Amino acid sequence: SQTIHQWPATLVQPVGSPLSLECTVEGTSNPNLYWYRQAAGRGLQLLFYSVGIGQISSEVPQNLSASRPQDRQFILSSKKLLLSDSGFYLCAWSVQGAGELFFGEGSRLTVL
Amino acid sequence: DQQVKQNSPSLSVQEGRISILNCDYTNSMFDYFLWYKKYPAEGPTFLISISSIKDKNEDGRFTVFLNKSAKHLSLHIVPSQPGDSAVYFCAASVSGTSYGKLTFGQGTILTVHP
């Protein structure tokens, strides 16, 4: 069966520090991969998605970037965190051509 | 621009009764709709979906209704159970290349009282 893992689960970082959140999927190949963010009191916002290695599409302009160095690995990064980057970050995957997303456990980021 | 809206931030229901969660959308290109359930500090889990070629889809206690002319969908949970207490998100997408790019509503907190 397929599983998705992301880490770390919780992160407290000072403003201006770098960020790296990692996500890996097991049990499937060539998945679509996604990074979503849930800000406090708001719905889930799509940040990035990828349909293959090295292929990244950004949905909103922001202080973050994403990379897909391997088929089942997706990384969310920032060089300098802002207070507004605080939130709950979710990695997700889907089968190519299907609509259901399967989410990881999430990473709670607090920028102080 | 909020393309998917859940206008009720919260809903409280007695155990055994029906829970009805509502969702409206504005983008007429959306043709695939989903409901997700989320517990605190966890990722959302997929519940049920419906394609725009249907107006109803059932899965056990969960039924989703789609009214395309009103751009409205709803999730019915019958009977409601305390374990159903969670945040429910509706989501929409355009099939084809945008299939997995879901646009989510803000969520509705459902509380089922014993």
Coordinates of N, CA, C and O in Angstrom, one line a residue, chain A:
Chain A
S1 N 0.8 -1.2 0.0 CA 0.0 0.0 0.0 C 0.9 1.2 0.0 O 2.0 1.2 0.3
Q2 N 0.3 2.3 -0.4 CA 1.0 3.6 -0.5 C 1.0 4.3 0.8 O 0.0 4.3 1.5
T3 N 2.1 4.9 1.1 CA 2.2 5.8 2.3 C 3.0 7.0 2.0 O 3.8 7.1 1.1
I4 N 2.7 8.1 2.8 CA 3.4 9.3 2.6 C 3.8 9.8 4.0 O 3.1 9.7 5.0
H5 N 5.0 10.3 4.0 CA 5.6 10.8 5.3 C 6.2 12.2 5.0 O 6.8 12.4 4.0
Q6 N 6.0 13.0 6.0 CA 6.7 14.3 6.0 C 7.3 14.6 7.3 O 6.7 14.2 8.4
W7 N 8.3 15.4 7.3 CA 9.0 15.8 8.6 C 9.8 17.0 8.4 O 10.1 17.4 7.2
P8 N 10.1 17.8 9.5 CA 9.7 17.4 10.9 C 8.2 17.7 11.1 O 7.6 18.4 10.3
A9 N 7.6 17.2 12.2 CA 6.2 17.3 12.5 C 6.0 18.7 13.1 O 4.9 19.3 12.9
T10 N 7.0 19.2 13.8 CA 6.9 20.5 14.4 C 8.2 21.3 14.3 O 9.2 20.7 14.5
L11 N 8.1 22.6 14.0 CA 9.3 23.3 13.8 C 9.1 24.7 14.3 O 8.1 25.4 14.0
V12 N 10.0 25.3 15.2 CA 9.9 26.7 15.6 C 11.2 27.3 15.1 O 12.3 26.9 15.5
Q13 N 11.1 28.3 14.3 CA 12.2 28.9 13.7 C 12.2 30.5 13.9 O 11.1 31.1 13.8
P14 N 13.4 31.1 14.0 CA 13.4 32.6 14.1 C 13.2 33.2 12.7 O 13.6 32.5 11.7
V15 N 12.7 34.4 12.7 CA 12.6 35.1 11.4 C 14.0 35.2 10.8 O 15.0 35.5 11.5
G16 N 14.1 35.0 9.5 CA 15.3 35.1 8.8 C 16.1 33.8 8.7 O 17.1 33.8 7.9
S17 N 15.7 32.8 9.3 CA 16.4 31.5 9.3 C 15.9 30.7 8.1 O 14.8 31.0 7.5
P18 N 16.7 29.7 7.6 CA 16.2 28.9 6.5 C 15.3 27.8 6.9 O 15.1 27.5 8.1
L19 N 14.6 27.2 5.9 CA 13.6 26.2 6.2 C 13.8 25.0 5.2 O 14.1 25.2 4.0
S20 N 13.6 23.8 5.7 CA 13.6 22.7 4.8 C 12.6 21.6 5.4 O 12.8 21.1 6.4
L21 N 11.5 21.4 4.6 CA 10.5 20.4 5.0 C 10.6 19.3 3.9 O 10.7 19.6 2.7
E22 N 10.6 18.0 4.3 CA 10.8 16.9 3.4 C 9.6 16.0 3.4 O 8.9 15.9 4.4
C23 N 9.3 15.5 2.3 CA 8.2 14.6 2.1 C 8.6 13.4 1.2 O 9.3 13.7 0.1
T24 N 8.2 12.2 1.6 CA 8.5 11.1 0.7 C 7.3 10.2 0.6 O 6.5 10.1 1.5
V25 N 7.1 9.6 -0.6 CA 6.0 8.7 -0.9 C 6.5 7.3 -1.1 O 7.5 7.2 -1.8
E26 N 5.8 6.3 -0.6 CA 6.3 4.9 -0.8 C 5.1 4.2 -1.4 O 3.9 4.5 -1.2
G27 N 5.5 3.2 -2.2 CA 4.4 2.3 -2.7 C 3.8 2.7 -4.0 O 2.8 2.1 -4.5
T28 N 4.3 3.7 -4.7 CA 3.8 4.2 -5.9 C 4.9 4.8 -6.7 O 6.0 5.2 -6.2
S29 N 4.8 4.9 -8.0 CA 5.8 5.5 -8.8 C 5.2 6.6 -9.7 O 4.0 6.6 -10.0
N30 N 6.0 7.6 -10.0 CA 5.6 8.8 -10.8 C 4.3 9.4 -10.3 O 3.4 9.7 -11.1
P31 N 4.2 9.7 -9.0 CA 3.0 10.4 -8.5 C 3.1 11.9 -8.8 O 4.2 12.4 -9.0
N32 N 1.9 12.5 -8.8 CA 1.9 14.0 -8.7 C 2.1 14.3 -7.2 O 1.6 13.6 -6.3
L33 N 2.9 15.4 -7.0 CA 3.2 15.7 -5.6 C 2.8 17.2 -5.4 O 2.9 18.0 -6.3
Y34 N 2.4 17.5 -4.2 CA 1.8 18.8 -3.9 C 2.3 19.3 -2.5 O 2.5 18.5 -1.6
W35 N 2.4 20.6 -2.3 CA 2.6 21.2 -1.0 C 1.4 22.2 -0.9 O 1.2 23.1 -1.7
Y36 N 0.7 22.0 0.3 CA -0.4 22.9 0.7 C 0.0 23.5 2.0 O 0.8 23.0 2.8
R37 N -0.7 24.7 2.2 CA -0.5 25.3 3.5 C -1.9 25.7 4.1 O -2.7 26.2 3.4
Q38 N -2.0 25.5 5.4 CA -3.2 25.9 6.1 C -2.8 27.0 7.1 O -2.2 26.7 8.1
A39 N -3.2 28.2 6.8 CA -2.9 29.3 7.7 C -4.0 29.3 8.8 O -5.1 28.7 8.5
A40 N -3.7 29.9 9.9 CA -4.7 29.9 11.0 C -6.1 30.4 10.6 O -6.2 31.5 10.0
G41 N -7.1 29.6 10.8 CA -8.5 30.1 10.5 C -8.8 30.1 9.0 O -9.8 30.6 8.6
R42 N -8.0 29.5 8.2 CA -8.2 29.5 6.8 C -8.2 28.1 6.2 O -7.8 27.1 6.8
G43 N -8.6 28.0 4.9 CA -8.6 26.7 4.3 C -7.2 26.4 3.8 O -6.2 27.0 4.1
L44 N -7.2 25.3 3.0 CA -5.9 24.8 2.5 C -5.6 25.5 1.2 O -6.4 25.5 0.2
Q45 N -4.4 26.0 1.1 CA -4.0 26.8 -0.1 C -2.9 26.0 -0.8 O -1.9 25.6 -0.2
L46 N -3.0 25.8 -2.1 CA -2.0 25.1 -2.9 C -0.8 26.0 -3.1 O -1.0 27.1 -3.6
L47 N 0.4 25.5 -2.7 CA 1.6 26.3 -2.9 C 2.4 25.9 -4.2 O 2.7 26.7 -5.0
F48 N 2.7 24.6 -4.3 CA 3.4 24.0 -5.4 C 2.9 22.7 -5.8 O 2.3 22.0 -4.9
Y49 N 3.1 22.3 -7.0 CA 2.8 20.9 -7.4 C 3.8 20.5 -8.5 O 4.4 21.4 -9.1
S50 N 4.0 19.2 -8.6 CA 5.0 18.6 -9.4 C 4.5 17.4 -10.1 O 3.9 16.5 -9.5
V51 N 4.6 17.3 -11.4 CA 4.2 16.1 -12.2 C 5.4 15.2 -12.5 O 5.1 14.1 -13.1
G52 N 6.6 15.6 -12.2 CA 7.7 14.7 -12.4 C 9.0 15.3 -11.8 O 9.0 16.5 -11.4
I53 N 10.1 14.6 -11.9 CA 11.4 15.0 -11.3 C 11.8 16.3 -11.9 O 11.8 16.5 -13.2
G54 N 12.1 17.3 -11.1 CA 12.6 18.6 -11.6 C 11.5 19.5 -12.1 O 11.8 20.6 -12.5
Q55 N 10.3 19.0 -12.2 CA 9.2 19.8 -12.7 C 8.3 20.4 -11.6 O 7.6 19.7 -10.9
I56 N 8.4 21.7 -11.4 CA 7.8 22.4 -10.3 C 6.9 23.5 -10.8 O 7.4 24.3 -11.6
S57 N 5.7 23.6 -10.4 CA 4.8 24.7 -10.7 C 4.4 25.4 -9.4 O 4.0 24.8 -8.4
S58 N 4.6 26.8 -9.4 CA 4.2 27.5 -8.2 C 2.8 28.2 -8.5 O 2.6 28.7 -9.5
E59 N 2.0 28.1 -7.4 CA 0.6 28.6 -7.6 C 0.5 30.0 -7.1 O -0.3 30.8 -7.5
V60 N 1.3 30.4 -6.1 CA 1.2 31.7 -5.5 C 2.6 32.3 -5.3 O 3.5 31.5 -4.9
P61 N 2.8 33.6 -5.6 CA 4.2 34.2 -5.4 C 4.4 34.2 -3.9 O 3.5 34.6 -3.1
Q62 N 5.6 33.8 -3.4 CA 5.9 33.8 -2.0 C 7.3 33.6 -1.7 O 8.2 33.6 -2.7
N63 N 7.6 33.5 -0.5 CA 9.0 33.4 0.0 C 9.5 32.0 0.0 O 10.6 31.7 0.5
L64 N 8.8 31.1 -0.6 CA 9.1 29.6 -0.5 C 9.5 29.1 -1.9 O 9.1 29.7 -2.9
S65 N 10.2 28.0 -1.9 CA 10.5 27.3 -3.1 C 10.3 25.8 -2.9 O 10.3 25.3 -1.7
A66 N 10.2 25.0 -4.0 CA 10.1 23.6 -3.8 C 11.0 22.9 -4.8 O 11.4 23.5 -5.9
S67 N 11.4 21.7 -4.5 CA 12.2 20.9 -5.4 C 11.8 19.5 -5.3 O 11.3 19.0 -4.3
R68 N 12.1 18.8 -6.4 CA 11.8 17.3 -6.5 C 13.0 16.6 -7.1 O 13.1 16.4 -8.3
P69 N 13.9 16.3 -6.2 CA 15.2 15.7 -6.7 C 15.1 14.2 -7.1 O 15.9 13.7 -7.8
Q70 N 14.1 13.6 -6.5 CA 13.8 12.2 -6.9 C 12.3 12.0 -7.1 O 11.5 12.8 -6.7
D71 N 12.0 10.9 -7.7 CA 10.6 10.6 -8.1 C 9.6 10.7 -7.0 O 8.5 11.3 -7.1
R72 N 10.0 10.3 -5.8 CA 9.0 10.2 -4.7 C 9.5 11.1 -3.5 O 9.1 10.8 -2.4
Q73 N 10.2 12.1 -3.8 CA 10.7 13.0 -2.8 C 10.4 14.5 -3.2 O 10.6 14.9 -4.3
F74 N 9.8 15.2 -2.2 CA 9.4 16.6 -2.5 C 9.9 17.4 -1.3 O 9.6 17.0 -0.2
I75 N 10.5 18.5 -1.6 CA 11.1 19.3 -0.5 C 10.6 20.8 -0.6 O 10.5 21.3 -1.7
L76 N 10.2 21.3 0.5 CA 9.8 22.7 0.6 C 10.9 23.5 1.3 O 11.3 23.1 2.4
S77 N 11.3 24.6 0.7 CA 12.4 25.4 1.3 C 12.2 26.8 1.4 O 11.3 27.4 0.7
S78 N 13.0 27.5 2.2 CA 13.0 28.9 2.2 C 14.4 29.3 2.6 O 15.0 28.7 3.5
K79 N 14.9 30.4 2.1 CA 16.3 30.9 2.5 C 16.2 31.8 3.7 O 17.1 31.8 4.6
K80 N 15.1 32.5 3.8 CA 14.9 33.4 5.0 C 13.4 33.5 5.3 O 12.6 34.0 4.6
L81 N 13.0 32.9 6.4 CA 11.6 32.8 6.8 C 11.1 34.2 7.3 O 11.8 35.0 7.9
L82 N 9.8 34.4 7.0 CA 9.1 35.6 7.4 C 8.0 35.1 8.5 O 7.6 33.9 8.5
L83 N 7.6 36.1 9.3 CA 6.5 35.7 10.2 C 5.3 35.1 9.5 O 4.7 34.2 10.1
S84 N 5.0 35.7 8.4 CA 3.8 35.2 7.6 C 3.9 33.8 7.1 O 3.0 33.2 6.6
D85 N 5.1 33.2 7.2 CA 5.3 31.8 6.7 C 4.8 30.8 7.8 O 4.7 29.6 7.5
S86 N 4.4 31.3 8.9 CA 3.9 30.3 9.9 C 2.6 29.7 9.4 O 1.8 30.3 8.8
G87 N 2.4 28.4 9.8 CA 1.2 27.7 9.3 C 1.5 26.2 9.4 O 2.5 25.7 9.9
F88 N 0.5 25.5 8.9 CA 0.5 24.0 8.9 C 0.7 23.6 7.5 O -0.1 23.9 6.6
Y89 N 1.8 23.0 7.2 CA 2.2 22.6 5.8 C 1.9 21.1 5.6 O 2.3 20.2 6.4
L90 N 1.3 20.9 4.5 CA 0.8 19.5 4.1 C 1.4 19.1 2.8 O 1.2 19.8 1.8
C91 N 2.0 18.0 2.8 CA 2.4 17.3 1.5 C 1.4 16.4 1.1 O 0.7 15.7 1.9
A92 N 1.2 16.2 -0.2 CA 0.1 15.3 -0.7 C 0.6 14.7 -2.0 O 1.4 15.2 -2.7
W93 N 0.0 13.5 -2.3 CA 0.3 12.9 -3.6 C -1.0 12.5 -4.3 O -2.0 12.3 -3.6
S94 N -1.0 12.3 -5.6 CA -2.1 11.7 -6.3 C -1.5 10.9 -7.5 O -0.4 11.1 -7.9
V95 N -2.4 10.0 -7.9 CA -2.1 9.2 -9.1 C -2.2 10.2 -10.3 O -3.1 11.0 -10.3
Q96 N -1.4 10.1 -11.3 CA -1.5 10.9 -12.5 C -2.9 10.7 -13.1 O -3.3 9.6 -13.3
G97 N -3.5 11.8 -13.3 CA -4.9 11.8 -14.0 C -6.0 11.5 -13.0 O -7.1 11.3 -13.5
A98 N -5.8 11.5 -11.7 CA -6.9 11.2 -10.8 C -7.0 12.4 -9.9 O -6.1 13.2 -9.7
G99 N -8.2 12.6 -9.3 CA -8.5 13.8 -8.5 C -8.2 13.6 -7.0 O -8.0 14.6 -6.3
E100 N -8.2 12.4 -6.4 CA -8.1 12.3 -5.0 C -6.7 12.6 -4.6 O -5.7 12.0 -5.1
L101 N -6.5 13.4 -3.6 CA -5.2 13.6 -3.0 C -5.1 12.9 -1.7 O -6.1 12.7 -0.9
F102 N -3.9 12.4 -1.4 CA -3.6 11.7 -0.1 C -2.6 12.5 0.6 O -1.5 12.7 0.1
F103 N -2.9 12.9 1.8 CA -2.1 13.8 2.5 C -1.2 13.2 3.5 O -1.5 12.1 4.1
G104 N 0.0 13.8 3.8 CA 0.8 13.4 4.9 C 0.3 13.9 6.2 O -0.8 14.5 6.3
E105 N 1.1 13.7 7.3 CA 0.6 14.1 8.6 C 0.7 15.6 8.9 O 0.1 16.1 9.8
G106 N 1.4 16.3 8.1 CA 1.5 17.7 8.3 C 2.7 18.2 9.1 O 3.2 17.4 9.9
S107 N 3.2 19.4 8.9 CA 4.3 20.0 9.7 C 3.8 21.3 10.1 O 3.5 22.2 9.4
R108 N 3.9 21.5 11.5 CA 3.5 22.8 12.1 C 4.7 23.7 12.2 O 5.7 23.3 12.9
L109 N 4.7 24.8 11.4 CA 5.8 25.7 11.4 C 5.4 27.0 12.2 O 4.4 27.6 11.8
T110 N 6.2 27.4 13.2 CA 6.0 28.6 13.9 C 7.2 29.5 13.7 O 8.3 29.1 14.0
V111 N 7.1 30.7 13.1 CA 8.2 31.6 12.9 C 8.0 32.7 14.0 O 7.0 33.4 14.1
L112 N 9.1 32.9 14.7 CA 9.0 33.9 15.8 C 9.9 35.1 15.5 O 11.0 34.9 14.9

